[in-house]
């Protein structure tokens, strides 16, 4: 514990040590190793400093949510705990800066689709962009996510029908779905 506390003191941030300890505790609850806890704490702190005013919740809440989304969408496996959280934070920051969508609403949409989107082959960037599109158009995240959650399995059940709706032949539509 003392070594962890010393590592937290080395983090270059304006965040208090007590707040960093709370983040580290959240990392521990996620089942992270000591080194991963330090990386989680540092990465979450950076995201919180950048987005804390537009995302709801404490740094601990935001870190836990971003960590879960990173794991669900495979970013943690590819980039590690800190890298995954940083990428989710960067995605939210970029979409918020380049669209009229709000970062918190985009994250809400991503969370709502996290259970089905990876199985449908959708990346977190694709889901986030879709959420930003819906939010910028003034749509409710809850309703939009519900529609998508219902639509994806239906497309899988009857690809021919949806190919006709899209105005393309079956093979072309199947190729679009695979990509």
PDB file of C-alpha atoms in Angstrom:
ATOM      1  CA  UNK A   1       0.000   0.000   0.000  1.00  0.00           C
ATOM      2  CA  UNK A   2       2.855   2.363   0.820  1.00  0.00           C
ATOM      3  CA  UNK A   3       4.492   1.699  -2.554  1.00  0.00           C
ATOM      4  CA  UNK A   4       1.197   2.392  -4.317  1.00  0.00           C
ATOM      5  CA  UNK A   5       0.808   5.662  -2.392  1.00  0.00           C
ATOM      6  CA  UNK A   6       4.320   6.693  -3.412  1.00  0.00           C
ATOM      7  CA  UNK A   7       3.540   5.902  -7.047  1.00  0.00           C
ATOM      8  CA  UNK A   8       0.410   8.039  -6.852  1.00  0.00           C
ATOM      9  CA  UNK A   9       2.462  10.961  -5.556  1.00  0.00           C
ATOM     10  CA  UNK A  10       4.569  10.798  -8.729  1.00  0.00           C
ATOM     11  CA  UNK A  11       1.574  11.438 -10.995  1.00  0.00           C
ATOM     12  CA  UNK A  12       1.832  14.915 -12.511  1.00  0.00           C
ATOM     13  CA  UNK A  13      -1.639  16.338 -11.957  1.00  0.00           C
ATOM     14  CA  UNK A  14      -3.583  19.044 -10.192  1.00  0.00           C
ATOM     15  CA  UNK A  15      -5.818  16.349  -8.686  1.00  0.00           C
ATOM     16  CA  UNK A  16      -5.466  15.808  -4.943  1.00  0.00           C
ATOM     17  CA  UNK A  17      -3.747  12.719  -3.604  1.00  0.00           C
ATOM     18  CA  UNK A  18      -6.987  11.769  -1.822  1.00  0.00           C
ATOM     19  CA  UNK A  19      -8.857  11.833  -5.153  1.00  0.00           C
ATOM     20  CA  UNK A  20      -6.113   9.761  -6.776  1.00  0.00           C
ATOM     21  CA  UNK A  21      -6.442   7.250  -3.929  1.00  0.00           C
ATOM     22  CA  UNK A  22     -10.182   7.019  -4.635  1.00  0.00           C
ATOM     23  CA  UNK A  23      -9.389   6.318  -8.288  1.00  0.00           C
ATOM     24  CA  UNK A  24      -6.885   3.672  -7.263  1.00  0.00           C
ATOM     25  CA  UNK A  25      -9.547   2.069  -5.072  1.00  0.00           C
ATOM     26  CA  UNK A  26     -11.908   1.963  -8.056  1.00  0.00           C
ATOM     27  CA  UNK A  27      -9.155   0.284 -10.072  1.00  0.00           C
ATOM     28  CA  UNK A  28      -8.753  -2.286  -7.331  1.00  0.00           C
ATOM     29  CA  UNK A  29     -12.484  -3.029  -7.449  1.00  0.00           C
ATOM     30  CA  UNK A  30     -12.083  -3.713 -11.178  1.00  0.00           C
ATOM     31  CA  UNK A  31      -9.642  -6.490 -10.260  1.00  0.00           C
ATOM     32  CA  UNK A  32      -6.561  -4.759 -11.650  1.00  0.00           C
ATOM     33  CA  UNK A  33      -2.975  -5.565 -10.706  1.00  0.00           C
ATOM     34  CA  UNK A  34      -0.900  -2.977  -8.828  1.00  0.00           C
ATOM     35  CA  UNK A  35       0.739  -1.696 -12.002  1.00  0.00           C
ATOM     36  CA  UNK A  36      -2.615  -1.608 -13.791  1.00  0.00           C
ATOM     37  CA  UNK A  37      -4.093   0.339 -10.866  1.00  0.00           C
ATOM     38  CA  UNK A  38      -1.405   2.996 -11.257  1.00  0.00           C
ATOM     39  CA  UNK A  39      -1.976   3.144 -15.030  1.00  0.00           C
ATOM     40  CA  UNK A  40      -5.765   3.199 -14.525  1.00  0.00           C
ATOM     41  CA  UNK A  41      -5.463   6.016 -12.003  1.00  0.00           C
ATOM     42  CA  UNK A  42      -3.218   8.135 -14.200  1.00  0.00           C
ATOM     43  CA  UNK A  43      -5.242   7.585 -17.361  1.00  0.00           C
ATOM     44  CA  UNK A  44      -8.595   8.149 -15.651  1.00  0.00           C
ATOM     45  CA  UNK A  45      -7.278  11.307 -14.029  1.00  0.00           C
ATOM     46  CA  UNK A  46      -6.272  12.705 -17.432  1.00  0.00           C
ATOM     47  CA  UNK A  47      -9.692  11.914 -18.899  1.00  0.00           C
ATOM     48  CA  UNK A  48     -11.435  13.391 -15.859  1.00  0.00           C
ATOM     49  CA  UNK A  49      -9.392  16.594 -16.074  1.00  0.00           C
ATOM     50  CA  UNK A  50     -10.287  16.874 -19.780  1.00  0.00           C
ATOM     51  CA  UNK A  51     -13.943  15.772 -19.625  1.00  0.00           C
ATOM     52  CA  UNK A  52     -15.014  15.916 -15.987  1.00  0.00           C
ATOM     53  CA  UNK A  53     -17.094  19.013 -16.552  1.00  0.00           C
ATOM     54  CA  UNK A  54     -19.138  17.355 -19.331  1.00  0.00           C
ATOM     55  CA  UNK A  55     -19.459  13.807 -17.981  1.00  0.00           C
ATOM     56  CA  UNK A  56     -21.695  13.111 -15.015  1.00  0.00           C
ATOM     57  CA  UNK A  57     -20.267  11.570 -11.885  1.00  0.00           C
ATOM     58  CA  UNK A  58     -17.090  11.523  -9.879  1.00  0.00           C
ATOM     59  CA  UNK A  59     -13.699  10.659 -11.326  1.00  0.00           C
ATOM     60  CA  UNK A  60     -14.162   7.223  -9.770  1.00  0.00           C
ATOM     61  CA  UNK A  61     -17.545   6.736 -11.498  1.00  0.00           C
ATOM     62  CA  UNK A  62     -16.214   7.924 -14.834  1.00  0.00           C
ATOM     63  CA  UNK A  63     -13.089   5.780 -14.552  1.00  0.00           C
ATOM     64  CA  UNK A  64     -15.116   2.698 -13.735  1.00  0.00           C
ATOM     65  CA  UNK A  65     -17.477   3.312 -16.657  1.00  0.00           C
ATOM     66  CA  UNK A  66     -14.672   4.007 -19.140  1.00  0.00           C
ATOM     67  CA  UNK A  67     -12.782   0.949 -17.883  1.00  0.00           C
ATOM     68  CA  UNK A  68     -15.828  -1.254 -18.404  1.00  0.00           C
ATOM     69  CA  UNK A  69     -16.473   0.117 -21.907  1.00  0.00           C
ATOM     70  CA  UNK A  70     -12.811  -0.340 -22.785  1.00  0.00           C
ATOM     71  CA  UNK A  71     -12.948  -3.979 -21.664  1.00  0.00           C
ATOM     72  CA  UNK A  72     -16.287  -4.763 -23.334  1.00  0.00           C
ATOM     73  CA  UNK A  73     -15.196  -3.361 -26.700  1.00  0.00           C
ATOM     74  CA  UNK A  74     -11.782  -5.082 -26.572  1.00  0.00           C
ATOM     75  CA  UNK A  75      -9.656  -1.956 -26.185  1.00  0.00           C
ATOM     76  CA  UNK A  76      -8.202  -3.152 -22.893  1.00  0.00           C
ATOM     77  CA  UNK A  77      -6.976  -6.355 -24.545  1.00  0.00           C
ATOM     78  CA  UNK A  78      -5.426  -4.431 -27.413  1.00  0.00           C
ATOM     79  CA  UNK A  79      -4.008  -1.367 -25.620  1.00  0.00           C
ATOM     80  CA  UNK A  80      -3.946  -2.244 -21.920  1.00  0.00           C
ATOM     81  CA  UNK A  81      -6.005  -0.711 -19.144  1.00  0.00           C
ATOM     82  CA  UNK A  82      -4.626   2.820 -19.434  1.00  0.00           C
ATOM     83  CA  UNK A  83      -4.517   2.798 -23.226  1.00  0.00           C
ATOM     84  CA  UNK A  84      -8.105   1.596 -23.480  1.00  0.00           C
ATOM     85  CA  UNK A  85      -9.405   4.254 -21.110  1.00  0.00           C
ATOM     86  CA  UNK A  86      -7.394   6.918 -22.933  1.00  0.00           C
ATOM     87  CA  UNK A  87      -8.872   5.839 -26.267  1.00  0.00           C
ATOM     88  CA  UNK A  88     -12.448   5.924 -24.961  1.00  0.00           C
ATOM     89  CA  UNK A  89     -11.794   9.379 -23.490  1.00  0.00           C
ATOM     90  CA  UNK A  90     -10.209  10.571 -26.747  1.00  0.00           C
ATOM     91  CA  UNK A  91     -13.168   9.262 -28.738  1.00  0.00           C
ATOM     92  CA  UNK A  92     -15.614  11.156 -26.536  1.00  0.00           C
ATOM     93  CA  UNK A  93     -13.491  14.291 -26.670  1.00  0.00           C
ATOM     94  CA  UNK A  94     -13.164  14.164 -30.464  1.00  0.00           C
ATOM     95  CA  UNK A  95     -16.856  13.522 -31.084  1.00  0.00           C
ATOM     96  CA  UNK A  96     -17.809  16.287 -28.672  1.00  0.00           C
ATOM     97  CA  UNK A  97     -15.424  18.726 -30.351  1.00  0.00           C
ATOM     98  CA  UNK A  98     -16.352  17.902 -33.945  1.00  0.00           C
ATOM     99  CA  UNK A  99     -20.129  17.494 -33.650  1.00  0.00           C
ATOM    100  CA  UNK A 100     -22.975  19.175 -31.838  1.00  0.00           C
ATOM    101  CA  UNK A 101     -23.306  16.093 -29.616  1.00  0.00           C
ATOM    102  CA  UNK A 102     -22.594  16.079 -25.897  1.00  0.00           C
ATOM    103  CA  UNK A 103     -19.924  13.704 -24.615  1.00  0.00           C
ATOM    104  CA  UNK A 104     -22.035  12.473 -21.703  1.00  0.00           C
ATOM    105  CA  UNK A 105     -24.908  11.578 -23.987  1.00  0.00           C
ATOM    106  CA  UNK A 106     -22.553   9.767 -26.364  1.00  0.00           C
ATOM    107  CA  UNK A 107     -21.181   7.740 -23.445  1.00  0.00           C
ATOM    108  CA  UNK A 108     -24.750   6.964 -22.360  1.00  0.00           C
ATOM    109  CA  UNK A 109     -25.494   5.619 -25.850  1.00  0.00           C
ATOM    110  CA  UNK A 110     -22.303   3.522 -25.872  1.00  0.00           C
ATOM    111  CA  UNK A 111     -23.217   2.043 -22.477  1.00  0.00           C
ATOM    112  CA  UNK A 112     -26.706   1.180 -23.672  1.00  0.00           C
ATOM    113  CA  UNK A 113     -25.364  -0.710 -26.712  1.00  0.00           C
ATOM    114  CA  UNK A 114     -22.379  -2.329 -24.986  1.00  0.00           C
ATOM    115  CA  UNK A 115     -24.234  -5.606 -24.526  1.00  0.00           C
ATOM    116  CA  UNK A 116     -25.004  -6.139 -28.208  1.00  0.00           C
ATOM    117  CA  UNK A 117     -22.692  -3.968 -30.325  1.00  0.00           C
ATOM    118  CA  UNK A 118     -19.478  -6.026 -29.976  1.00  0.00           C
ATOM    119  CA  UNK A 119     -21.375  -9.210 -30.918  1.00  0.00           C
ATOM    120  CA  UNK A 120     -22.672  -7.387 -34.000  1.00  0.00           C
ATOM    121  CA  UNK A 121     -19.090  -6.504 -34.940  1.00  0.00           C
ATOM    122  CA  UNK A 122     -19.445  -2.805 -34.134  1.00  0.00           C
ATOM    123  CA  UNK A 123     -16.467  -0.966 -32.675  1.00  0.00           C
ATOM    124  CA  UNK A 124     -16.750   1.562 -29.898  1.00  0.00           C
ATOM    125  CA  UNK A 125     -15.848   4.282 -32.423  1.00  0.00           C
ATOM    126  CA  UNK A 126     -18.743   3.248 -34.666  1.00  0.00           C
ATOM    127  CA  UNK A 127     -21.193   3.119 -31.773  1.00  0.00           C
ATOM    128  CA  UNK A 128     -19.930   6.460 -30.472  1.00  0.00           C
ATOM    129  CA  UNK A 129     -20.284   8.067 -33.911  1.00  0.00           C
ATOM    130  CA  UNK A 130     -23.802   6.686 -34.211  1.00  0.00           C
ATOM    131  CA  UNK A 131     -24.635   8.058 -30.763  1.00  0.00           C
ATOM    132  CA  UNK A 132     -23.186  11.449 -31.715  1.00  0.00           C
ATOM    133  CA  UNK A 133     -25.330  11.449 -34.857  1.00  0.00           C
ATOM    134  CA  UNK A 134     -28.485  10.705 -32.890  1.00  0.00           C
ATOM    135  CA  UNK A 135     -27.653  13.281 -30.213  1.00  0.00           C
ATOM    136  CA  UNK A 136     -26.787  15.988 -32.749  1.00  0.00           C
ATOM    137  CA  UNK A 137     -30.168  15.305 -34.373  1.00  0.00           C
ATOM    138  CA  UNK A 138     -31.881  15.802 -31.021  1.00  0.00           C
ATOM    139  CA  UNK A 139     -32.886  12.182 -30.511  1.00  0.00           C
ATOM    140  CA  UNK A 140     -33.300  10.550 -27.118  1.00  0.00           C
ATOM    141  CA  UNK A 141     -30.358   8.253 -26.380  1.00  0.00           C
ATOM    142  CA  UNK A 142     -32.653   5.801 -24.626  1.00  0.00           C
ATOM    143  CA  UNK A 143     -35.043   5.528 -27.562  1.00  0.00           C
ATOM    144  CA  UNK A 144     -32.291   5.500 -30.201  1.00  0.00           C
ATOM    145  CA  UNK A 145     -30.374   2.746 -28.396  1.00  0.00           C
ATOM    146  CA  UNK A 146     -33.538   0.696 -27.927  1.00  0.00           C
ATOM    147  CA  UNK A 147     -34.313   0.921 -31.641  1.00  0.00           C
ATOM    148  CA  UNK A 148     -30.775  -0.164 -32.570  1.00  0.00           C
ATOM    149  CA  UNK A 149     -30.856  -3.037 -30.047  1.00  0.00           C
ATOM    150  CA  UNK A 150     -34.073  -4.275 -31.623  1.00  0.00           C
ATOM    151  CA  UNK A 151     -32.980  -3.636 -35.223  1.00  0.00           C
ATOM    152  CA  UNK A 152     -29.640  -5.473 -35.226  1.00  0.00           C
ATOM    153  CA  UNK A 153     -31.048  -8.936 -34.390  1.00  0.00           C
ATOM    154  CA  UNK A 154     -33.904  -8.416 -36.856  1.00  0.00           C
ATOM    155  CA  UNK A 155     -31.453  -7.686 -39.658  1.00  0.00           C
ATOM    156  CA  UNK A 156     -29.621 -10.900 -38.796  1.00  0.00           C
ATOM    157  CA  UNK A 157     -32.864 -12.886 -38.931  1.00  0.00           C
ATOM    158  CA  UNK A 158     -33.899 -11.694 -42.404  1.00  0.00           C
ATOM    159  CA  UNK A 159     -31.014 -10.206 -44.378  1.00  0.00           C
ATOM    160  CA  UNK A 160     -32.951 -10.516 -47.676  1.00  0.00           C
ATOM    161  CA  UNK A 161     -35.797  -8.356 -46.393  1.00  0.00           C
ATOM    162  CA  UNK A 162     -33.445  -5.608 -45.204  1.00  0.00           C
ATOM    163  CA  UNK A 163     -31.443  -5.776 -48.440  1.00  0.00           C
ATOM    164  CA  UNK A 164     -34.653  -4.980 -50.307  1.00  0.00           C
ATOM    165  CA  UNK A 165     -35.419  -2.112 -47.924  1.00  0.00           C
ATOM    166  CA  UNK A 166     -31.918  -0.755 -48.531  1.00  0.00           C
ATOM    167  CA  UNK A 167     -32.388  -1.105 -52.276  1.00  0.00           C
ATOM    168  CA  UNK A 168     -29.440  -3.442 -52.856  1.00  0.00           C
ATOM    169  CA  UNK A 169     -29.150  -7.120 -53.674  1.00  0.00           C
ATOM    170  CA  UNK A 170     -28.611  -9.739 -50.982  1.00  0.00           C
ATOM    171  CA  UNK A 171     -24.879 -10.281 -51.601  1.00  0.00           C
ATOM    172  CA  UNK A 172     -24.089  -6.579 -51.620  1.00  0.00           C
ATOM    173  CA  UNK A 173     -26.037  -6.069 -48.385  1.00  0.00           C
ATOM    174  CA  UNK A 174     -24.345  -9.068 -46.763  1.00  0.00           C
ATOM    175  CA  UNK A 175     -20.956  -7.628 -47.737  1.00  0.00           C
ATOM    176  CA  UNK A 176     -21.921  -4.260 -46.224  1.00  0.00           C
ATOM    177  CA  UNK A 177     -22.913  -5.993 -42.984  1.00  0.00           C
ATOM    178  CA  UNK A 178     -19.651  -7.938 -42.825  1.00  0.00           C
ATOM    179  CA  UNK A 179     -17.576  -4.819 -43.306  1.00  0.00           C
TER     180      UNK A 179
END
